[in-house]
Each structure stands twice: as structure tokens, then as C-alpha cells.
XYZ file of C-alpha atoms in Angstrom:
294
model
C -1.203 11.980 -15.724
C -3.790 11.801 -11.839
C -5.503 14.281 -11.466
C -6.017 14.976 -7.871
C -9.646 15.529 -5.458
C -9.207 16.975 -1.637
C -12.146 16.547 1.129
C -11.941 18.080 4.992
C -12.133 15.047 7.177
C -14.294 15.604 10.755
C -10.885 15.906 12.546
C -10.299 18.892 10.166
C -7.939 17.302 8.264
C -7.645 17.497 4.008
C -7.556 13.463 2.684
C -6.290 13.939 -1.121
C -7.809 11.392 -2.819
C -8.161 10.358 -6.659
C -11.441 9.110 -8.477
C -11.720 7.461 -12.162
C -14.500 4.925 -14.089
C -17.474 4.587 -14.316
C -18.730 2.553 -11.415
C -20.964 0.387 -13.533
C -19.718 -2.784 -11.555
C -18.346 -1.470 -8.618
C -15.792 0.833 -6.831
C -12.173 -0.302 -5.140
C -10.686 1.958 -2.605
C -6.683 1.635 -3.524
C -4.520 1.714 -0.626
C -0.547 3.216 -1.727
C 2.278 1.664 -1.229
C 5.612 3.617 0.807
C 5.780 5.492 0.125
C 3.868 6.308 -1.866
C 1.006 8.582 -2.761
C -3.476 8.774 -5.226
C -1.494 7.991 -7.911
C -2.804 6.355 -10.459
C -0.888 3.404 -12.650
C -2.112 3.217 -15.755
C -1.645 -0.874 -15.723
C -4.016 -0.266 -12.597
C -6.820 1.683 -13.726
C -7.331 -0.058 -17.111
C -7.763 -2.670 -15.830
C -10.335 -1.092 -13.466
C -11.696 0.844 -16.332
C -11.675 -2.686 -18.524
C -14.426 -4.772 -15.661
C -16.872 -0.906 -15.027
C -14.684 -0.849 -11.759
C -14.608 2.364 -10.587
C -10.995 3.555 -9.263
C -10.934 5.414 -5.640
C -7.195 6.413 -4.476
C -6.378 7.988 -1.009
C -3.228 9.678 0.032
C -2.072 8.545 3.078
C -2.253 10.969 5.857
C 1.817 13.294 5.683
C 2.026 12.162 2.027
C 1.050 14.975 -0.622
C -1.568 16.530 -0.256
C -2.588 14.967 2.838
C -2.897 17.022 6.096
C -0.203 14.722 8.283
C -1.939 12.731 11.457
C 1.258 12.498 13.631
C 1.240 9.145 15.557
C -0.921 7.950 13.798
C -1.404 3.491 13.865
C -2.882 1.539 10.554
C -5.973 1.162 11.319
C -6.630 5.243 11.512
C -6.937 4.610 7.870
C -10.342 2.639 8.579
C -12.283 7.232 9.833
C -10.131 8.350 7.551
C -11.379 6.417 4.916
C -15.309 6.298 5.564
C -15.143 9.747 5.382
C -14.467 8.876 1.841
C -17.249 6.694 1.325
C -19.249 9.116 2.464
C -18.360 11.821 0.027
C -18.154 10.465 -2.370
C -21.739 8.478 -1.280
C -20.311 5.028 -2.173
C -22.450 3.046 0.299
C -20.460 -0.181 -0.134
C -17.303 -1.439 -2.490
C -14.394 -3.311 -2.323
C -11.053 -2.046 -0.332
C -6.721 -2.850 -1.657
C -3.785 -2.286 -1.080
C -0.383 -2.955 -2.105
C 2.804 -3.463 -0.015
C 2.401 -0.971 2.707
C -0.934 -0.319 1.575
C -1.922 -4.209 1.931
C -2.153 -3.213 6.238
C -4.131 -0.752 5.768
C -6.274 -2.704 3.208
C -7.181 -5.137 6.231
C -7.585 -2.788 8.602
C -10.163 -1.598 6.567
C -11.709 -5.731 6.359
C -11.048 -5.332 9.514
C -12.718 -1.960 10.976
C -15.484 -1.500 7.830
C -16.477 -5.206 7.439
C -19.998 -2.381 6.695
C -18.675 -0.188 3.697
C -16.320 -3.139 2.596
C -17.761 -6.867 0.579
C -14.316 -7.936 0.127
C -10.290 -7.164 0.698
C -6.929 -7.597 -1.639
C -3.804 -7.939 -0.408
C -0.668 -8.269 -2.441
C 3.081 -8.274 -0.958
C 1.497 -6.712 2.596
C 3.432 -6.540 5.289
C 3.073 -8.931 8.567
C 2.614 -7.496 11.497
C 6.309 -6.747 12.991
C 5.551 -9.029 16.542
C 4.217 -11.425 14.012
C 4.718 -14.745 16.991
C 7.018 -17.389 14.861
C 7.924 -14.524 11.919
C 12.266 -12.824 11.207
C 10.788 -9.437 10.126
C 13.426 -8.335 8.496
C 15.084 -11.723 7.076
C 15.347 -12.286 3.674
C 14.771 -8.139 3.157
C 17.287 -6.550 0.614
C 20.291 -3.449 2.211
C 17.581 -1.237 2.337
C 14.373 -2.236 3.085
C 17.442 -3.707 6.662
C 19.022 0.152 6.877
C 15.622 2.129 6.912
C 13.878 -0.253 9.371
C 16.654 -0.702 11.871
C 16.707 3.287 11.740
C 12.848 3.219 13.285
C 14.157 0.369 15.352
C 16.625 3.179 16.150
C 14.589 5.628 17.573
C 12.311 9.076 15.884
C 15.824 10.589 14.913
C 18.719 7.765 13.178
C 14.929 6.735 11.319
C 13.965 10.711 10.274
C 18.396 11.896 8.964
C 18.107 8.800 7.197
C 15.287 9.539 5.228
C 16.028 13.566 4.861
C 19.080 11.353 3.559
C 17.455 10.181 1.057
C 14.512 12.797 0.364
C 16.300 14.549 -2.178
C 16.796 12.119 -4.071
C 13.278 10.746 -4.214
C 11.975 14.290 -4.742
C 13.457 13.597 -9.393
C 13.549 9.997 -9.370
C 12.660 8.765 -12.691
C 12.825 5.589 -14.009
C 15.573 4.015 -14.486
C 16.679 6.411 -11.325
C 14.962 3.904 -9.203
C 16.103 1.025 -10.511
C 19.368 2.778 -9.299
C 17.977 4.314 -6.125
C 16.835 0.360 -5.807
C 18.426 -2.146 -6.393
C 19.716 -4.111 -3.687
C 14.981 -4.526 -3.298
C 14.878 -5.452 -7.235
C 15.133 -8.671 -8.116
C 15.516 -9.754 -11.296
C 11.623 -10.302 -12.349
C 11.282 -6.694 -10.413
C 13.753 -4.753 -13.048
C 11.761 -6.350 -15.697
C 8.491 -5.144 -14.924
C 9.363 -1.203 -13.930
C 9.502 -1.520 -17.727
C 8.227 1.637 -19.797
C 4.329 2.886 -18.051
C 5.249 0.853 -14.934
C 8.622 2.875 -14.311
C 7.310 6.055 -15.367
C 4.221 5.417 -13.561
C 5.842 4.500 -9.826
C 8.038 7.381 -10.593
C 5.804 9.752 -10.754
C 4.124 8.845 -7.393
C 6.844 9.023 -5.383
C 8.399 12.230 -6.404
C 4.250 13.173 -5.372
C 4.097 11.514 -2.845
C 7.180 12.908 -0.983
C 6.773 16.798 -2.899
C 5.550 18.019 0.605
C 8.714 16.442 2.878
C 8.921 12.938 4.919
C 5.877 12.457 7.045
C 3.986 10.032 5.828
C 6.828 7.495 4.383
C 7.742 8.900 8.103
C 4.555 7.672 9.950
C 4.161 5.018 7.982
C 7.494 3.553 8.754
C 6.343 3.659 12.100
C 3.088 1.781 11.696
C 4.073 -0.896 10.638
C 6.114 -1.823 13.675
C 4.246 -1.001 16.623
C 0.635 -2.889 17.232
C -1.871 -2.431 13.771
C -4.972 -1.618 16.378
C -7.412 -4.647 15.407
C -7.282 -8.186 15.313
C -6.844 -10.576 11.557
C -8.626 -13.263 13.554
C -11.384 -10.525 14.317
C -11.454 -10.628 9.458
C -14.552 -11.878 8.291
C -14.347 -10.498 4.602
C -13.170 -12.842 1.867
C -10.009 -11.063 1.435
C -7.482 -12.598 -1.543
C -3.483 -12.149 -0.693
C -1.170 -12.031 -2.845
C 2.939 -12.543 -3.051
C 5.469 -13.503 -4.533
C 8.785 -16.000 -3.468
C 11.270 -13.482 -5.266
C 10.043 -10.582 -3.531
C 13.121 -9.015 -1.567
C 10.733 -6.350 -0.096
C 8.947 -8.118 1.384
C 9.919 -11.337 2.004
C 7.930 -14.552 1.075
C 7.452 -14.850 4.666
C 5.273 -12.346 5.122
C 2.858 -14.058 2.612
C 3.985 -17.063 4.507
C 2.668 -15.665 7.730
C -0.542 -13.655 6.632
C -1.070 -16.455 4.751
C -2.058 -19.030 7.629
C -2.698 -16.094 10.290
C -6.025 -15.168 7.752
C -8.736 -17.605 8.102
C -10.854 -16.508 4.781
C -7.442 -16.548 2.636
C -7.581 -17.044 -1.147
C -3.848 -17.616 -1.132
C -1.144 -17.368 -4.170
C 1.957 -17.368 -3.312
C 3.286 -17.269 -6.728
C 6.242 -18.516 -7.212
C 9.192 -16.979 -9.700
C 7.248 -13.320 -8.682
C 8.970 -10.392 -6.737
C 7.057 -7.457 -5.268
C 6.475 -5.155 -8.204
C 5.755 -7.900 -11.284
C 3.332 -10.039 -9.468
C 0.775 -6.931 -9.283
C 1.566 -5.914 -13.445
C 1.844 -10.061 -14.503
C -1.437 -10.355 -12.765
C -3.490 -7.730 -11.876
C -6.379 -8.714 -14.227
C -6.423 -11.854 -11.923
C -6.072 -9.939 -8.926
C -9.477 -7.848 -9.923
C -11.715 -10.586 -11.688
C -11.039 -12.783 -8.204
C -11.690 -9.873 -5.399
C -15.507 -9.176 -8.067
C -15.685 -12.814 -7.545
C -16.025 -12.926 -3.665
C -17.578 -9.256 -2.938
C -20.373 -11.353 -4.835
C -20.575 -14.368 -3.452
């Protein structure tokens, strides 16, 4: 089970985070998905440990032990992340994020180029108003219902998320497969066995332990302007997307690949939203470290 610490941010809010590993080869700050928390999965923490990477995983505002920042944008993660680095005495690191954490990794790359040397984005969502991208096309039914609620207004979204909350507060790995069945191709179901499924379920339970505010604010942040220009990113970005993904469709990865001038692109056949990380985390970290050192 992940051990959490907290710090007080400059504006008085509390930020929850986990911090593991030696850091002999540097530090990875990794932003979680939606809904999610800084709870560390064993496959990621073990892969970091094997490479001598310190792993720091903040919990975004509004989730679990992190105070809400109502109306936050994707860009608002940058000052919180910078304050965390200052608190931990880390001058420079690499940054990553999966799924809903992908845009937040890109925000750090765009807005904190003096603190990060490279960025990793795994199955990350593209901006809602992206020219030439049908944001919802190819998503499973549950995600279409959720984002349709966002577009309908705050009341419908809150009603939808509150309806999902009781089941998620007690979800198990098996229950997660059932709850997400419209979003999981066979390759993702297969990856949710053993400790991967246990850790993902545990992280989600922790995420919503104090309610849905973080989840609510994430959903709105994705569909509003992100607060930075993707074309301004000068750091190298390692971009990964699977063509069987039903949570963040393949077209999002293709769009980001074209929009990010420094992207090293991995569009993987036969991989889903979750399986791509489980199958390729070692390759992802090795490339990220190499990009940072280049």
C-alpha cells in the first residue's frame, strides 16, 4: 500500500503525494489518470527502482488528500508541481502521465521547461477543440455518457459522477472489469489480472475517498482551454498510444503526434488503454531517461 505525505502549497491548499526510490538516476514525477490518485502501481514503481529512478506521484487537486482548486485548468497543475519539487529539493526531473495525466505531463513540459528535461505521455487525451478531431468518436459507451454529461452542464455531470461514486468507493479488480466493460478491449481485460488490477482499483478507491470533486474538475479541465500551447513545447516528448484503446481513442494519439513538434511517437498495434503501459513500461522509461540525457 502506498504511503502518502502532504505539504502546504503557497496558496494554503494541501497537496498529497507519494515519494519512493533512491533517485540515483534522477526523478520521475508521474501524473495519474482520471479518476485517480498518487497511489503507486507496483509495475511502475518496480520499473523505476530497477533503473534507479526516484518516483514522485502527486494527487491532483480535489482528489483524496489534496485540497480542491475549483475551476482549475490543466495548466494549473504546473505551479503545484513546481512547489512540490521545491519542497522535495529537486532541481530538475522528468515528467510523465497516463490517460488523464497525459495533458498534465504536457502542461509541465510547456510551462516548467527549467524544471523538466523530458515528458512521457501514455494514452493521453487530446484537447476537446482540436481541429480535425472528433473527440468522442471511438470511445466506449461509458465515456461517451460521461463526456456528454460534461457538455450538458455542471448539474448533469455531478449527478452522473455521484451515481458512480458508491460502486467506485468499494471497487475491486474484478469489479473494475465489470464496471468498465464498455471501455475494455480483451487486451486490457487480460492486463488487469493480479497486482495490476489490485493496484488500479486501490488507487481509484483512494481517489474518491473524499468525494468526486477531483474527478469533476478533471472532466471540465479537459474540455476547456488547457492554458498553454502544445506547439510551444520544446522538450522532447515520448508519446505512446494503442490502436485498441476505447477510453482515449487512437485518433487522439495520432492528433497529438502531429501537434507536438518534439514527439517521439509510438503508435502501437494491438494495445489498449491499460495494456500499453503494462507491456511497455520498461521501454517507456528507458526512452525517457535517454531523451533527458541527450
